[in-house]
Coordinates of C-alpha atoms and ligand atoms in Angstrom, one line a residue:
M267 CA 87.5 -4.8 -40.5
K268 CA 87.3 -4.0 -44.2
V269 CA 87.8 -0.3 -44.9
I270 CA 86.7 1.2 -48.2
V271 CA 87.6 4.8 -49.1
V272 CA 85.6 6.5 -51.9
S273 CA 86.0 9.9 -53.3
S274 CA 82.7 11.6 -52.4
Y275 CA 79.6 11.5 -50.3
D276 CA 77.5 10.4 -53.3
E277 CA 79.9 7.5 -54.0
L278 CA 79.7 6.5 -50.3
S279 CA 75.9 6.5 -50.5
I280 CA 76.0 4.3 -53.6
S281 CA 78.5 1.9 -52.1
A282 CA 76.5 1.6 -48.9
A283 CA 73.2 1.1 -50.7
E284 CA 74.9 -1.7 -52.8
V285 CA 75.9 -3.5 -49.6
I286 CA 72.3 -3.3 -48.3
E287 CA 70.9 -4.3 -51.8
H288 CA 73.1 -7.3 -51.9
Q289 CA 71.9 -8.4 -48.4
V290 CA 68.2 -8.0 -49.4
R291 CA 68.6 -9.7 -52.8
V292 CA 70.5 -12.7 -51.3
N293 CA 68.0 -13.0 -48.4
P294 CA 64.6 -11.2 -49.1
F295 CA 63.6 -12.0 -45.5
S296 CA 66.6 -10.0 -44.1
V297 CA 66.5 -8.3 -40.8
L298 CA 68.1 -4.9 -41.2
G299 CA 69.3 -2.6 -38.4
L300 CA 68.9 1.0 -39.5
A301 CA 70.4 4.3 -38.5
T302 CA 69.4 8.0 -38.6
G303 CA 71.5 11.1 -38.9
S304 CA 72.7 13.1 -41.9
T305 CA 75.1 10.5 -43.2
P306 CA 72.6 7.7 -44.2
I307 CA 70.2 10.1 -46.0
G308 CA 72.0 9.5 -49.4
T309 CA 72.1 5.7 -48.7
Y310 CA 68.3 5.7 -48.2
R311 CA 67.8 7.9 -51.3
T312 CA 69.8 5.4 -53.4
L313 CA 67.8 2.5 -52.0
V314 CA 64.6 4.2 -52.9
K315 CA 65.9 4.7 -56.4
K316 CA 66.9 1.1 -56.6
H317 CA 63.4 0.2 -55.5
L318 CA 61.7 2.3 -58.1
E319 CA 64.1 1.6 -61.0
E320 CA 65.5 -1.8 -60.3
K321 CA 62.6 -3.5 -58.4
L322 CA 64.6 -3.8 -55.2
D323 CA 61.9 -5.5 -53.0
F324 CA 61.6 -4.7 -49.3
S325 CA 58.2 -6.4 -48.8
R326 CA 59.6 -9.2 -46.7
V327 CA 62.3 -7.3 -44.9
T328 CA 62.1 -6.5 -41.2
T329 CA 63.8 -3.4 -39.8
F330 CA 64.9 -2.3 -36.3
N331 CA 66.2 1.2 -35.8
L332 CA 69.1 1.9 -33.5
D333 CA 67.5 4.5 -31.4
E334 CA 64.9 7.1 -30.6
Y335 CA 64.7 10.2 -28.5
C336 CA 62.7 10.0 -25.3
N337 CA 59.4 11.7 -24.9
I338 CA 59.0 12.5 -28.5
E339 CA 55.9 11.4 -30.5
P340 CA 56.4 9.6 -33.8
S341 CA 54.5 12.5 -35.4
N342 CA 57.1 15.0 -34.3
P343 CA 59.3 16.0 -37.2
Q344 CA 62.4 15.7 -35.0
S345 CA 61.6 12.1 -34.0
Y346 CA 63.6 9.3 -35.7
A347 CA 60.3 7.6 -36.5
Y348 CA 59.4 10.6 -38.6
F349 CA 62.9 10.7 -40.2
M350 CA 62.6 7.1 -41.3
K351 CA 59.1 7.6 -42.7
E352 CA 60.2 10.7 -44.7
N353 CA 63.5 9.3 -46.0
F354 CA 62.8 5.7 -46.5
F355 CA 59.7 3.8 -45.3
S356 CA 57.1 5.8 -47.1
K357 CA 59.0 5.5 -50.3
V358 CA 59.6 1.8 -50.6
N359 CA 57.3 -1.3 -50.3
I360 CA 57.8 -1.9 -46.6
A361 CA 54.7 -2.3 -44.4
D362 CA 54.5 -0.3 -41.1
H363 CA 54.3 -3.5 -39.1
M364 CA 57.7 -4.7 -40.5
T365 CA 59.4 -1.6 -39.2
N366 CA 60.5 -1.1 -35.5
L367 CA 61.8 1.8 -33.5
P368 CA 62.0 1.9 -29.7
E369 CA 58.8 3.3 -28.3
S370 CA 60.4 6.0 -26.3
H371 CA 57.2 7.9 -25.3
A372 CA 56.0 4.9 -23.4
E373 CA 55.8 5.0 -19.6
D374 CA 57.5 1.8 -18.7
I375 CA 60.9 2.3 -20.4
E376 CA 62.4 -0.9 -19.0
A377 CA 59.6 -3.0 -20.4
V378 CA 60.0 -1.3 -23.8
C379 CA 63.7 -2.0 -23.9
M380 CA 63.2 -5.6 -23.0
A381 CA 60.4 -6.0 -25.6
Y382 CA 62.7 -4.5 -28.2
E383 CA 65.5 -7.0 -27.4
N384 CA 63.0 -9.9 -27.4
K385 CA 61.5 -8.8 -30.8
I386 CA 65.0 -8.7 -32.4
S387 CA 65.8 -12.1 -31.0
S388 CA 62.4 -13.5 -32.2
R389 CA 63.2 -12.4 -35.7
G390 CA 66.5 -14.3 -35.5
G391 CA 68.7 -11.3 -34.8
I392 CA 70.0 -8.6 -37.1
D393 CA 71.5 -9.7 -40.4
L394 CA 73.0 -6.3 -41.3
Q395 CA 73.3 -3.3 -39.1
L396 CA 73.9 0.1 -40.7
L397 CA 75.8 2.6 -38.4
G398 CA 76.9 6.1 -38.4
I399 CA 79.4 7.4 -35.9
G400 CA 79.3 10.4 -33.6
R401 CA 82.3 12.7 -33.4
N402 CA 82.7 11.4 -29.8
G403 CA 82.7 7.8 -31.0
H404 CA 79.2 6.9 -30.2
I405 CA 77.4 4.2 -32.1
G406 CA 73.6 4.4 -31.8
F407 CA 73.4 6.6 -28.8
N408 CA 75.9 4.6 -26.8
E409 CA 77.9 7.5 -25.4
P410 CA 81.5 7.4 -24.2
G411 CA 81.8 5.3 -21.0
D412 CA 78.7 3.1 -21.7
S413 CA 79.2 -0.6 -21.0
F414 CA 80.1 -2.9 -23.9
K415 CA 77.7 -5.4 -22.3
S416 CA 74.6 -3.2 -22.6
D417 CA 71.3 -4.2 -24.2
T418 CA 68.7 -1.8 -25.3
H419 CA 68.5 0.9 -22.6
R420 CA 67.7 4.5 -21.8
I421 CA 70.7 6.8 -22.2
K422 CA 71.5 10.3 -21.0
L423 CA 72.9 12.1 -24.1
D424 CA 76.5 13.4 -24.0
E425 CA 77.0 17.2 -24.1
R426 CA 78.8 16.9 -27.4
T427 CA 75.9 14.9 -28.9
I428 CA 73.4 17.5 -27.7
K429 CA 75.5 20.2 -29.4
D430 CA 76.0 18.2 -32.6
N431 CA 72.2 17.5 -32.8
A432 CA 71.1 21.0 -32.0
R433 CA 71.3 21.8 -35.7
F434 CA 68.1 19.8 -36.2
F435 CA 66.2 21.7 -33.5
K436 CA 65.0 25.3 -33.1
S437 CA 67.4 25.7 -30.2
I438 CA 69.8 23.6 -28.2
D439 CA 67.3 23.7 -25.3
D440 CA 64.8 21.7 -27.4
V441 CA 67.2 18.8 -27.9
P442 CA 66.0 15.9 -25.8
R443 CA 68.4 14.9 -23.0
Y444 CA 67.5 11.2 -23.1
A445 CA 67.1 8.5 -25.7
I446 CA 66.5 4.8 -26.0
S447 CA 69.2 3.0 -27.9
M448 CA 70.2 -0.5 -28.7
G449 CA 73.1 -1.3 -26.5
I450 CA 76.6 -2.1 -27.7
K451 CA 75.9 -5.8 -27.1
T452 CA 72.8 -5.6 -29.3
I453 CA 74.8 -3.9 -32.1
F454 CA 77.7 -6.3 -31.7
S455 CA 75.3 -9.2 -32.0
A456 CA 74.5 -8.2 -35.6
K457 CA 75.9 -10.8 -38.1
K458 CA 77.3 -8.0 -40.3
I459 CA 77.9 -4.3 -39.6
L460 CA 78.2 -1.5 -42.2
L461 CA 79.5 1.8 -40.8
I462 CA 79.5 4.9 -42.9
A463 CA 81.2 8.3 -42.3
S464 CA 81.6 11.4 -44.3
G465 CA 83.4 14.7 -43.9
V466 CA 86.6 16.0 -42.3
D467 CA 84.8 16.3 -38.9
K468 CA 84.8 12.6 -38.6
A469 CA 88.5 12.0 -39.6
E470 CA 89.8 12.0 -36.1
I471 CA 87.2 9.6 -34.6
I472 CA 87.6 7.3 -37.6
Y473 CA 91.3 7.1 -37.1
E474 CA 90.7 6.3 -33.4
M475 CA 88.0 3.7 -34.2
I476 CA 90.4 1.8 -36.4
H477 CA 93.7 2.3 -34.7
G478 CA 92.8 3.2 -31.1
Q479 CA 92.8 0.9 -28.1
V480 CA 89.4 -0.8 -27.7
R481 CA 87.8 0.9 -24.7
P482 CA 84.3 2.1 -23.6
A483 CA 85.5 5.7 -23.7
V484 CA 85.4 5.4 -27.5
P485 CA 82.4 3.0 -28.0
A486 CA 83.1 2.5 -31.8
T487 CA 86.4 0.8 -31.0
I488 CA 84.5 -2.3 -30.1
L489 CA 84.0 -2.8 -33.8
Q490 CA 87.6 -3.9 -34.1
M491 CA 86.6 -7.1 -32.4
H492 CA 83.6 -7.9 -34.6
P493 CA 84.2 -10.6 -37.3
D494 CA 82.3 -8.9 -40.2
V495 CA 82.5 -5.1 -40.3
T496 CA 82.7 -3.0 -43.5
V497 CA 83.5 0.7 -43.1
I498 CA 82.8 3.0 -46.0
L499 CA 84.4 6.5 -45.9
D500 CA 84.6 9.4 -48.1
K501 CA 88.1 10.7 -48.5
D502 CA 87.6 13.5 -46.0
A503 CA 86.6 11.1 -43.3
A504 CA 89.5 8.9 -44.2
A505 CA 92.0 11.8 -44.2
L506 CA 94.0 10.6 -41.2
L507 CA 94.3 6.9 -42.2
E508 CA 97.7 5.8 -43.4
R509 CA 96.5 3.9 -46.4
R510 CA 93.8 4.8 -48.7
R511 CA 92.6 1.5 -50.1
T512 CA 90.9 -1.5 -48.7
F513 CA 92.8 -3.3 -46.0
N514 CA 91.8 -6.1 -43.6
Ligands
PGA37 P1 75.5 12.1 -38.5 O1 75.3 11.4 -37.1 O2 75.3 11.1 -39.5 O3 74.4 13.2 -38.5 O4 76.9 12.7 -38.5 C1 76.0 10.2 -36.9 C2 75.8 9.7 -35.5 O5 75.7 10.5 -34.6 O6 75.7 8.5 -35.3

């Protein structure tokens, strides 16, 4: 695991965007795994800037998002489909049919999950997966205790996640209780993983992810076993790490 500590959220966003840019320039047909949440907003903003000012071309890229809330239409501003459109897809040259999110308002959830896995495989798997991390250690919506062997599946959200995400909704009662998420196995199958975290709220879980025992109770610890993970942190998120520079 390569850990890079930068001084601010803005620097983190630039560094993360550069990793994605490199991937897309080296392989314009890249399959990107994308994430939502507050952390990647600056990364998307930087990628949009690179598209507009440096001709970064997304026209041949395919994307798969990590997750989506259940029973939420893509037109709902709280949906992750809406988030992606607002922050990224509508601002770069990527056609709708090249972007994928789990169809969580569908009736047959199992079929949707299987179709998502099959579509990822049919595109040759994910080349680079962008991840945030929940304060409880979740990646995607894989909550503490979820199996490391899981494929895309429906998940009951953890109480802590519901509380953390309530800030995006009118009230905590409006936060959906279920979501569809790529499983840990799906995420782990990505050829490269880029995890970003910002703020002192994440310091404890970042320490645990890097130094803790690998266990389903802290889903992100599985990343210790992956051969190609880059973690980019601002100094607040890195506050509990012993060393402040890159180490392997
Ligand atoms: P955040 O969410 O970027 O809003 O902190 C990260 C996550 O829950 O994966």
